[in-house]
Coordinates of C-alpha atoms and ligand atoms in Angstrom, one line a residue:
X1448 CA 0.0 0.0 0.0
X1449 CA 1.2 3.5 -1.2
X1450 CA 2.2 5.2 2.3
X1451 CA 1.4 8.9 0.6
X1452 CA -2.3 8.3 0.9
X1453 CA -2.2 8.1 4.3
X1454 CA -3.2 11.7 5.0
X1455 CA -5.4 11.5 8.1
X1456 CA -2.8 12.8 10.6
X1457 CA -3.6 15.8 8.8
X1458 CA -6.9 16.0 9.9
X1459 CA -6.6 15.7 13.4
X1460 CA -7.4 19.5 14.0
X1461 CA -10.2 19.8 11.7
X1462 CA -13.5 20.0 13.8
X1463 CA -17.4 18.9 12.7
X1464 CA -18.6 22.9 14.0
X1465 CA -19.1 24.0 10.1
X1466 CA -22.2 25.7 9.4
X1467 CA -23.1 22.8 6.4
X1468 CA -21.4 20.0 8.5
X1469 CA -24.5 17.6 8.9
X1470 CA -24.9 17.1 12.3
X1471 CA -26.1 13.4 13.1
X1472 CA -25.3 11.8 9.4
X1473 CA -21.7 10.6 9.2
X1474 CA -19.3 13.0 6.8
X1475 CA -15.7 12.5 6.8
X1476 CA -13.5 15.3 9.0
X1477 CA -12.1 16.3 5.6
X1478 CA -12.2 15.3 1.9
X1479 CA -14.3 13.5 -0.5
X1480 CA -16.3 10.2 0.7
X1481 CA -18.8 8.4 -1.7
X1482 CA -19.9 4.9 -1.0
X1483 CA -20.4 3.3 2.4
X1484 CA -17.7 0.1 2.1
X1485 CA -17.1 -3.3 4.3
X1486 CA -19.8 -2.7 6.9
X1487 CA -19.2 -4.9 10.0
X1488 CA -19.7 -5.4 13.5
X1489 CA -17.0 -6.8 15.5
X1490 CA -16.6 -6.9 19.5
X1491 CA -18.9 -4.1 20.1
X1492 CA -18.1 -1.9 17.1
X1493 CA -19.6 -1.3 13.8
X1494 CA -17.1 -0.6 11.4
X1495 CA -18.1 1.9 8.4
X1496 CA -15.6 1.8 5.6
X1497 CA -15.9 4.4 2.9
X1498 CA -14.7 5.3 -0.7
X1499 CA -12.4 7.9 0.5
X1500 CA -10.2 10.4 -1.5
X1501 CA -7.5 11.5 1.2
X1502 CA -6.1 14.4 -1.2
X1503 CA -8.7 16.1 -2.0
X1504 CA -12.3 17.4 -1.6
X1505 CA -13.4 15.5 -5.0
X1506 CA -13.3 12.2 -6.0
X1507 CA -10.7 10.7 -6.8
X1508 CA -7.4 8.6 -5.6
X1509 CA -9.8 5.7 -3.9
X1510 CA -8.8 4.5 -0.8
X1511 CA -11.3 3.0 2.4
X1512 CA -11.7 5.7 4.6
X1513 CA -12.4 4.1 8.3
X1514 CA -15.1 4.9 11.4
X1515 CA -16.4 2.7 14.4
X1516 CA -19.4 3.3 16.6
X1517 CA -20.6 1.3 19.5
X1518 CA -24.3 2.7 18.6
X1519 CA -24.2 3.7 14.2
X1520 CA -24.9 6.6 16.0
X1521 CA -22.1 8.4 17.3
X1522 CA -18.7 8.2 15.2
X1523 CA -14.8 8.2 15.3
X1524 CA -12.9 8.9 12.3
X1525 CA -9.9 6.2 12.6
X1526 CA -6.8 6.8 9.9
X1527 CA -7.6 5.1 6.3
X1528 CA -7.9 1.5 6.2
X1529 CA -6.9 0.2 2.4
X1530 CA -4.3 2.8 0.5
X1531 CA -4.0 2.1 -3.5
X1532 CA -1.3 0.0 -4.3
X1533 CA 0.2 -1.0 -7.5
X1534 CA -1.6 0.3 -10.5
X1535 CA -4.6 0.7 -9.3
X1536 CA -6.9 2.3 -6.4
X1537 CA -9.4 0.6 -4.1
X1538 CA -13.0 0.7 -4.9
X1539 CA -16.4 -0.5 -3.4
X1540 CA -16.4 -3.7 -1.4
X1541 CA -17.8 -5.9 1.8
X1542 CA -16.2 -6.8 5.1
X1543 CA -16.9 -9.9 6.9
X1544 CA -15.5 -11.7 10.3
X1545 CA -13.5 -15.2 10.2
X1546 CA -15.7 -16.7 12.5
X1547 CA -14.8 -20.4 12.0
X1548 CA -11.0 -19.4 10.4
X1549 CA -12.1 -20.6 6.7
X1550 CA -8.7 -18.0 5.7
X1551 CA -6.2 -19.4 8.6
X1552 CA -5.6 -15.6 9.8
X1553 CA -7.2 -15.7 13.2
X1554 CA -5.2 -15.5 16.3
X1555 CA -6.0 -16.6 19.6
X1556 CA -7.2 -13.2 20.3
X1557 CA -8.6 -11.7 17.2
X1558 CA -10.7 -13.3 14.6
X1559 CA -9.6 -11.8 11.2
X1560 CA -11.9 -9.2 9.7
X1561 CA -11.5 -10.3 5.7
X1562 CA -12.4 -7.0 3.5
X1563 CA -12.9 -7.6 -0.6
X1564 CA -12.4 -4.6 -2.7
X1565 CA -12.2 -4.4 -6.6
X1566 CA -8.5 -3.0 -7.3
X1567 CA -9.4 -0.5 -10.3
X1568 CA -6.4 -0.6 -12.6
X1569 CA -5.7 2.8 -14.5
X1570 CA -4.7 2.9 -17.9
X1571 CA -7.9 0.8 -19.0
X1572 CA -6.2 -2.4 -17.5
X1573 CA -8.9 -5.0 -16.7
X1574 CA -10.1 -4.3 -13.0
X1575 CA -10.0 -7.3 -10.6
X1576 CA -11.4 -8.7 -7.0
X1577 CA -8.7 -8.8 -4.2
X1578 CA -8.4 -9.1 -0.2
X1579 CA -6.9 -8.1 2.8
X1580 CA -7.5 -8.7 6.0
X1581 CA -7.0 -7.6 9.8
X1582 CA -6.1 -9.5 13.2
X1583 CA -6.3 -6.0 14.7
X1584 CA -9.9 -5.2 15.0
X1585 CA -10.2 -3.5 11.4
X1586 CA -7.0 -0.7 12.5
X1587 CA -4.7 -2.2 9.9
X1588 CA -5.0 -4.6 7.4
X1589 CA -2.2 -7.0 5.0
X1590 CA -3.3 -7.3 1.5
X1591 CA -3.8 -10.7 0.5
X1592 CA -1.2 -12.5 -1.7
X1593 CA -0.2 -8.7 -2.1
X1594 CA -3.1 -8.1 -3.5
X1595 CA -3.1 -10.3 -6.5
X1596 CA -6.6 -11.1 -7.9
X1597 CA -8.4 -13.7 -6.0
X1598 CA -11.3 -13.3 -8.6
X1599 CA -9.3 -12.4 -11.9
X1600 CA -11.6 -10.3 -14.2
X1601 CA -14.4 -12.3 -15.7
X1602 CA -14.0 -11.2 -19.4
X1603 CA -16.4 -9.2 -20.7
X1604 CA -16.7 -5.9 -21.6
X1605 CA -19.2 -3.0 -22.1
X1606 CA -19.5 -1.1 -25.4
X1607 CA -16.3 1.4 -25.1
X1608 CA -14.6 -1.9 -24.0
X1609 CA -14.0 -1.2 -19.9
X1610 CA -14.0 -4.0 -18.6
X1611 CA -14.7 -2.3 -15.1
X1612 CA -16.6 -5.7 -12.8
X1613 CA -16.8 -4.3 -9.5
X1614 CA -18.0 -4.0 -5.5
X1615 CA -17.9 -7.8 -4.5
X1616 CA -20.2 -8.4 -1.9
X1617 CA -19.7 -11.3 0.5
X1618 CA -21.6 -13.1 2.9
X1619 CA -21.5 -16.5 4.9
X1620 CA -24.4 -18.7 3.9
X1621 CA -25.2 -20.9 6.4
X1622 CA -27.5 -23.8 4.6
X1623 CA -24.6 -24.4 2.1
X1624 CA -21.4 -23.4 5.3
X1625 CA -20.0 -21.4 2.2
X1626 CA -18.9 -18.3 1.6
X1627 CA -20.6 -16.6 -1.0
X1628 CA -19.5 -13.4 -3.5
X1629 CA -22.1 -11.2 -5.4
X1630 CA -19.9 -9.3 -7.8
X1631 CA -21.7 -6.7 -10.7
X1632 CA -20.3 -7.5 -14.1
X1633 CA -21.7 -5.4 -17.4
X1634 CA -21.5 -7.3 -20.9
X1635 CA -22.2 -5.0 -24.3
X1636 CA -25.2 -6.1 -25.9
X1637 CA -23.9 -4.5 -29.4
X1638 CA -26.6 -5.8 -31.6
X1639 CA -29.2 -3.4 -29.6
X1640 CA -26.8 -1.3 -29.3
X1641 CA -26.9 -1.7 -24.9
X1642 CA -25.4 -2.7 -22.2
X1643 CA -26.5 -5.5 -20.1
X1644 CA -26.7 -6.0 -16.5
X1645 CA -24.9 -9.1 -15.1
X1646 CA -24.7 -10.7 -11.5
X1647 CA -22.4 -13.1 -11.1
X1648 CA -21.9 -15.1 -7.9
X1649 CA -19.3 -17.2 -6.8
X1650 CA -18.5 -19.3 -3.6
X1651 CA -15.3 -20.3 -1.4
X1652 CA -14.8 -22.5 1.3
X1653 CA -11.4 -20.7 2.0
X1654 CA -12.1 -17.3 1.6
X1655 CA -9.6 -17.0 -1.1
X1656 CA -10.1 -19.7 -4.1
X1657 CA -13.8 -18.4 -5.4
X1658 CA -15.6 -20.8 -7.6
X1659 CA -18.3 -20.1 -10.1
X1660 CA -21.9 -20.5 -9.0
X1661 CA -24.7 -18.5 -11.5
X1662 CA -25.3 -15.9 -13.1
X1663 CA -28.4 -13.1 -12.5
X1664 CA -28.9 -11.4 -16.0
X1665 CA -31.3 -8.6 -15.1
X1666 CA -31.4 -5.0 -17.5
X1667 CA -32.2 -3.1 -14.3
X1668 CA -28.4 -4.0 -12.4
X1669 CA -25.8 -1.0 -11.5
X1670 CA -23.0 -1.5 -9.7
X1671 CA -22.6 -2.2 -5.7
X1672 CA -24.6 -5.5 -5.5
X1673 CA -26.0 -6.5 -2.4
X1674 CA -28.1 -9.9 -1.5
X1675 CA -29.1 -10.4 2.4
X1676 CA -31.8 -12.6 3.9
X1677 CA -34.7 -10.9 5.7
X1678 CA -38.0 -11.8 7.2
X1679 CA -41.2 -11.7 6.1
X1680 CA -43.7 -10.0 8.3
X1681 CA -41.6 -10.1 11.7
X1682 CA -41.6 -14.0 11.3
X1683 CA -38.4 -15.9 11.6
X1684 CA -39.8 -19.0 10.1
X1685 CA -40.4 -17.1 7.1
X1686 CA -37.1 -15.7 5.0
X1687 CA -37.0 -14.0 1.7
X1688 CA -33.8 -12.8 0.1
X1689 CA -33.3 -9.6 -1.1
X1690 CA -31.6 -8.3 -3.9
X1691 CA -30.5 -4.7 -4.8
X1692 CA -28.3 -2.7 -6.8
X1693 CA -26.4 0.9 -6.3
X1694 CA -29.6 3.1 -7.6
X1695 CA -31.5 0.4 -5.3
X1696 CA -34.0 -1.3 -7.4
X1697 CA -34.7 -4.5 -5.5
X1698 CA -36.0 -7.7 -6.3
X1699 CA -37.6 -10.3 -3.7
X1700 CA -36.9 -14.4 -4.0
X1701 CA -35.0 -17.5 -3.0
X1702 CA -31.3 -17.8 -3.0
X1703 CA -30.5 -21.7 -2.6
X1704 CA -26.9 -21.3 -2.0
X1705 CA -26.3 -22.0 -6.0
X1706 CA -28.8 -19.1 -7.8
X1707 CA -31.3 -16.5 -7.7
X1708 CA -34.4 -17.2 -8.5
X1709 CA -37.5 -14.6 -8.9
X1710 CA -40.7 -13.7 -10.0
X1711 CA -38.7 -11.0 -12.0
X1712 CA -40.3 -8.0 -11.0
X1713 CA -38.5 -5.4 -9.8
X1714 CA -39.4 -1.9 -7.6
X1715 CA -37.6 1.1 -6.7
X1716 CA -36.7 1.0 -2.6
X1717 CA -36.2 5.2 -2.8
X1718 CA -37.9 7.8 -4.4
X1719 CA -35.7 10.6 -3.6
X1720 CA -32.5 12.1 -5.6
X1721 CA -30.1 10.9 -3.4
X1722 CA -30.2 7.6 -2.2
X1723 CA -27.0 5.2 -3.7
X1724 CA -24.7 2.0 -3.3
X1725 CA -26.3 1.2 0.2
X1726 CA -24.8 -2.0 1.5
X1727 CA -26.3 -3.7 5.0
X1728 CA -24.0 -4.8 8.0
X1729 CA -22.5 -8.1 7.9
X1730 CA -22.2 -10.4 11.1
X1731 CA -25.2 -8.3 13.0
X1732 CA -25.5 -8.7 16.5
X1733 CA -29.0 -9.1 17.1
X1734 CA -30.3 -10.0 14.0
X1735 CA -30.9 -6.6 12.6
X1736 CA -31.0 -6.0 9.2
X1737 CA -29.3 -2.0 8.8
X1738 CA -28.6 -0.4 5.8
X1739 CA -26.5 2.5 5.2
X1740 CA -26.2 4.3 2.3
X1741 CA -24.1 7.0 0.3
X1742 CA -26.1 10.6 0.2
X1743 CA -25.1 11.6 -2.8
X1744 CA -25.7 15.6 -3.8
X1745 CA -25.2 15.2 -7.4
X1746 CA -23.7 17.7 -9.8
X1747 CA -23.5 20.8 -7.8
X1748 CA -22.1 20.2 -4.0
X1749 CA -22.9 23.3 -1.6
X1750 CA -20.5 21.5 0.4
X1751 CA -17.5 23.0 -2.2
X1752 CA -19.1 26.2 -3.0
X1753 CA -18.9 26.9 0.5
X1754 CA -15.3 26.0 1.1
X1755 CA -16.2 23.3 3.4
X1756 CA -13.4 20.9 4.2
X1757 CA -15.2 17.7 3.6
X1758 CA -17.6 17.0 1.0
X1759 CA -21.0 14.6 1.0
X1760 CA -22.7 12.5 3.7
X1761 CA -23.9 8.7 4.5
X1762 CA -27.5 8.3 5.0
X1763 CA -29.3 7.5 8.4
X1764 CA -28.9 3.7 9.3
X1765 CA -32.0 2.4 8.7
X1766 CA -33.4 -1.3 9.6
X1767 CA -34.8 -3.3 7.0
X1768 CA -37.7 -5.4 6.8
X1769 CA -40.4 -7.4 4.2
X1770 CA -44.0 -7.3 4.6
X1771 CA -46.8 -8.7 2.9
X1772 CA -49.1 -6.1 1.4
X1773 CA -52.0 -5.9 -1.4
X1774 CA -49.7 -5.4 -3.8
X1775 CA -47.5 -8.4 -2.4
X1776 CA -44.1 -8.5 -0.9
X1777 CA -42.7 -5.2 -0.7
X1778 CA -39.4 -3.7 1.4
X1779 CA -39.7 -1.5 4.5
X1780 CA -37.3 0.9 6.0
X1781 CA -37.2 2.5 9.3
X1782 CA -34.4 4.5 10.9
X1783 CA -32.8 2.6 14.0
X1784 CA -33.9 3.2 17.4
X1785 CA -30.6 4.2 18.7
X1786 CA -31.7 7.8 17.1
X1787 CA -33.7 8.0 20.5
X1788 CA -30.9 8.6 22.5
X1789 CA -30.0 11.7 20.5
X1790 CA -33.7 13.7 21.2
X1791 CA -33.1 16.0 24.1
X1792 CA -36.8 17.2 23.7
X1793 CA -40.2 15.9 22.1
X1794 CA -42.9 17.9 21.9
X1795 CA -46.0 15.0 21.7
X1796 CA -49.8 16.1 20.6
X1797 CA -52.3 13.7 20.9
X1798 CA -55.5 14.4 18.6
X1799 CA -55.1 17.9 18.1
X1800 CA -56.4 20.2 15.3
X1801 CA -54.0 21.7 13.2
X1802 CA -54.4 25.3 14.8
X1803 CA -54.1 24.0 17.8
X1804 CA -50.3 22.2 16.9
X1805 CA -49.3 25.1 14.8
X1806 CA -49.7 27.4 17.6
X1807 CA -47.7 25.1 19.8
X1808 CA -45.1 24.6 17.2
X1809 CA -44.9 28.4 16.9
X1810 CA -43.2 28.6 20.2
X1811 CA -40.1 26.5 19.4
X1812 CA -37.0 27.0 17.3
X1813 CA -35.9 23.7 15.8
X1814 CA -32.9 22.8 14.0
X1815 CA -32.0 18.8 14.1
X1816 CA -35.8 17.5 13.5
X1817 CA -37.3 13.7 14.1
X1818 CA -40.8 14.2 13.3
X1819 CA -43.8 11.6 13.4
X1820 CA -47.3 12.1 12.7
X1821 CA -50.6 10.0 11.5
X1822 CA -53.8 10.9 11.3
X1823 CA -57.3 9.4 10.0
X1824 CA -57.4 9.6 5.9
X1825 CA -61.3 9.5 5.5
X1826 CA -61.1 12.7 7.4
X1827 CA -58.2 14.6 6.2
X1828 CA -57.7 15.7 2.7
X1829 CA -55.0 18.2 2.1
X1830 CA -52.2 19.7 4.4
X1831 CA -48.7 20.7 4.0
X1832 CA -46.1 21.0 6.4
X1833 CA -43.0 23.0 6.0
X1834 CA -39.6 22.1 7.8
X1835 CA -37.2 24.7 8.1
X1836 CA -38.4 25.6 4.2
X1837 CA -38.7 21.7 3.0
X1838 CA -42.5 20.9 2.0
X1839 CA -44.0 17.3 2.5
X1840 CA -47.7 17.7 1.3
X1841 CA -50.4 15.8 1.3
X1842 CA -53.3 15.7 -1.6
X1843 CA -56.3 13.9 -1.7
X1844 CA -54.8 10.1 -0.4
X1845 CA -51.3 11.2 -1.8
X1846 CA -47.8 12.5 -0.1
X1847 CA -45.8 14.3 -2.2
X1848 CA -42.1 15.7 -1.9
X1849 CA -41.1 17.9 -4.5
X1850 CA -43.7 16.9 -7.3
X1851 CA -42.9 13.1 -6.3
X1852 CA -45.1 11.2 -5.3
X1853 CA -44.7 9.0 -2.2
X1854 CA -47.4 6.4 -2.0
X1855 CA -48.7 5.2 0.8
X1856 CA -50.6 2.0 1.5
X1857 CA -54.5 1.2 1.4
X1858 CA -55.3 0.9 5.4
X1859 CA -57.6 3.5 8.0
X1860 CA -54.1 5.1 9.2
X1861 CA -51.5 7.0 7.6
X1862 CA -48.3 8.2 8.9
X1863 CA -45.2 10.2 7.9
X1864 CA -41.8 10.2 9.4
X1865 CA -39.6 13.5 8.5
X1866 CA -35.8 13.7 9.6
X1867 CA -34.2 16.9 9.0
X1868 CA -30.3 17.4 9.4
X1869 CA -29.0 20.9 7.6
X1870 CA -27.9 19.1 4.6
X1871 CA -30.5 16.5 4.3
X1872 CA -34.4 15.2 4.9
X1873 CA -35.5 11.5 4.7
X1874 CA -39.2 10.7 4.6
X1875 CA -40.3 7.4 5.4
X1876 CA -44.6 6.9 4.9
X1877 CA -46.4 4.2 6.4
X1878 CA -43.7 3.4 8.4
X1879 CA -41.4 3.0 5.5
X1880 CA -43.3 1.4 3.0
X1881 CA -41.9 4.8 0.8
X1882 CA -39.2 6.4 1.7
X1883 CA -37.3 9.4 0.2
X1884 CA -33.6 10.4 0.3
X1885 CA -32.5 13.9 0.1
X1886 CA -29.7 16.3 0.2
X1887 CA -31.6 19.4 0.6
X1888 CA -30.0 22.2 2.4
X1889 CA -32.6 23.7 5.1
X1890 CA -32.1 27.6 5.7
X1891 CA -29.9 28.5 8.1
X1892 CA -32.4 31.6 9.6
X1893 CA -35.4 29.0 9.2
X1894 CA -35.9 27.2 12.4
X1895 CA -39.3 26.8 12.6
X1896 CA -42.2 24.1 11.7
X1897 CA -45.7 24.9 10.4
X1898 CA -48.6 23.0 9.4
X1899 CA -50.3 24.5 6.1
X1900 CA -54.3 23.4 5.9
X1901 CA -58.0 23.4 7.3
X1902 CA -57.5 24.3 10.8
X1903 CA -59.9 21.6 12.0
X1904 CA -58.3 18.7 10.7
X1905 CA -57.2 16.6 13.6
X1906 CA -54.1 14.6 14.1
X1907 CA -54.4 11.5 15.8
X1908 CA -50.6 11.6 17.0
X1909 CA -47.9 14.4 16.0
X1910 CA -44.5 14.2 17.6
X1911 CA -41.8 16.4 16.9
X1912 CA -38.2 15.3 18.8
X1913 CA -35.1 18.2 18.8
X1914 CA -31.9 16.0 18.1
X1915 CA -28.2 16.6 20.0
X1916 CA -25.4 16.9 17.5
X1917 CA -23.3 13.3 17.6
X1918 CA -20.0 15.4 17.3
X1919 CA -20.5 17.0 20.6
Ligands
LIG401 C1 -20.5 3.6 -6.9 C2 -19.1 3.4 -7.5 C3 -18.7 2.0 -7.4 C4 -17.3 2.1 -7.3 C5 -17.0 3.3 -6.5 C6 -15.8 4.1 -6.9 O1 -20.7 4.9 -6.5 O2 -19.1 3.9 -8.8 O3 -19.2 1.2 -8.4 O4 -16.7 1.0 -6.7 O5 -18.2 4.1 -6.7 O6 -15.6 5.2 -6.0

């Protein structure tokens, strides 16, 4: 690994009291971050990777940035994991723990946390999967046979000819006691003048050989694969696996330790702007399902304009979970508990009119915002609320956030979830049957929250909780 990249000495004096520094989604102390990488929980920490540019505020120079939490809550920068290394950098990959020593790394103290990572060649050399792993609980890792491909690159290429396979996934599957890789591949499809989406997977008893298993050929794959079993409807007995992609279009089926196999639909798990490569925790504690993802702020970054010295922002961890609805099997997501211990105080109104909550709301200045309410949609047909300037409105049965609609589900009840950080809102209706991920910059002289509608309409619950900074 290329010593040079190891800049985060350098950022040991850089504090998180920016005006634009979000205040309780992770951002790096300085420089560029894209996609969350190796997520992991070891020995009481959750370990975030990151697709990390050490030089510089844009991306570039890839290398896995490193944070651990006790909660996914509160973070601590730790100095980059993975540096580039010979002609290439390190791009999106998985972590997982050695539990039964399948690579022969673990010591008596440590089980080895294995990380895979595509090494992107420059120079239009093929790209490749390789390895490293750590004895130290994730603080430094050996490459693996220097870093040689353990999955050499598969072939094929798209229609300008890169032949650019990336962001291995890898999971222990427990009916086949196998290791098994999910790696995106792209083939060119020249006759329709396309290019086709390709899963391969792959699986190793040794955490180094990888054998071929299937392929998933679906139009709809993009980069940063991920496959994990959940439950359907809260019951154990009944698992589904999910599959998604970067964008995260998801499908819902069996994986049998050998393929994938469908119904071949496939839905959209967010309908905001900013919602990409998510990847879930590996090796989970308590049989959580959570989900972090990369909030991306497109083209234009306020973050630079503003001289900022880090730029973008991971998502709220978010637990997911299948249920059965009219429309069938559809994916839930739900922010995790552990935001509770960041409210330092709720405001809670119990079947209030909207007057009545407005003229509460009136008294407060808000800035970090974890908002809830529900109310009766045979009664209610229109409202709006503004946070601190962003607009979730409601029309006749349907949410909308900025002309998109967010639908909700066909029952006597309807909720909305808002979470507002300065450089972000995520909505979550129903609880997170929709949900909707957003950079959106609130205004700074805005602090305030106001209902817009017929000031009779009652709310069954509303419930708006003040968050503490996690950099305090
Ligand atoms: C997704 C992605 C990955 C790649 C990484 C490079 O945002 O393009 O496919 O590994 O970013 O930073």
């Amino acid at each position: 690994m290329i010593d040079s990249f190891q800049t985060f000495k350098s950022y040991t004096s850089t504090k998180y009291d920016q005006v634009l520094r979000p205040q309780f989604h992770f951002s790096s102390k300085k420089n560029w971050i894209n996609d969350p990488n190796g997520l992991v929980y070891y020995k009481g920490e959750y370990h975030l990777f990151f697709q990390h540019n050490p030089k510089s505020i844009n991306w570039g120079n890839m290398t896995w940035g490193h944070a651990i939490s006790r909660d996914m809550i509160n973070w601590t920068q730790l100095p980059h994991a993975i540096l580039p290394y010979g002609n290439g950098t390190i791009f999106s990959g998985t972590a997982v723990v050695d539990n039964i020593n399948s690579l022969g790394e673990n010591t008596e103290k440590e089980k080895a946390i294995v990380a895979y990572f595509t090494h992107a060649q420059k120079n239009k050399d093929p790209f490749y999967q390789s390895g490293a792993y750590s004895i130290d609980r994730g603080r430094s890792f050996n490459l693996i046979d220097q870093g040689k491909p353990l999955v050499p690159n598969q072939g094929f290429s798209d229609r300008k000819g890169r032949r650019t396979e990336r962001d291995p996934k890898v999971f222990w599957h427990e009916p086949s006691k196998k290791w098994v890789m999910v790696l995106w591949l792209r083939k060119a499809d020249r006759k329709n003048k396309k290019d086709l989406g390709k899963v391969r997977f792959f699986y190793s008893n040794d955490l180094k050989n990888w054998e071929f298993l299937s392929d998933f050929d679906r139009s709809w794959v993009y980069e940063c694969m991920d496959l994990v079993e959940l439950s359907v409807d809260g019951n154990s007995q009944n698992r589904k696996w999910l599959i998604y992609d970067a964008s995260f279009d998801y499908e819902v089926g069996v994986f049998d330790g050998k393929s994938m196999i469908t119904n071949n639909l496939n839905y959209l798990g967010d309908l905001g702007k900013n919602y990409y490569a998510a990847q879930t925790f590996n090796n989970s504690p308590d049989g959580r399902t959570v989900i972090i993802g990369w909030m991306r702020t497109g083209k234009k970054s306020v973050f630079v304009d503003n001289n900022m010295p880090f730029n973008q922002q991971m998502s709220f961890p978010c637990t997911m979970e299948l249920k059965t609805t009219s429309d069938g099997i559809r994916l839930f997501r739900w922010p995790i508990k552990e935001i509770e211990s960041l409210y330092y105080s709720t405001n809670l109104y119990r079947k209030n009119k909207l007057s009545t909550i407005n003229k509460k709301l009136a008294k407060n200045r808000y800035e970090l915002i974890d908002l809830y309410g529900s109310f009766n949609p045979k009664k209610v047909n229109n409202f709006e609320i503004n946070i601190r300037g962003q607009i979730l409105s409601y029309q006749k049965g349907k949410f909308y956030f900025e002309n998109t609609e967010l639908p909700s589900l066909n029952r006597s009840l309807k909720s909305f979830r808002v979470l507002l950080d300065r450089t972000s809102i995520e909505i979550f209706i129903d609880e997170g049957y929709s949900v909707s991920t957003n950079y959106a910059v609130s205004e700074d002289s805005n602090k305030t929250i106001k209902l817009i509608g017929n000031e009779k309409v009652i709310f069954d619950l509303f419930k708006v909780s003040s968050l503490n900074s996690i950099w305090q």
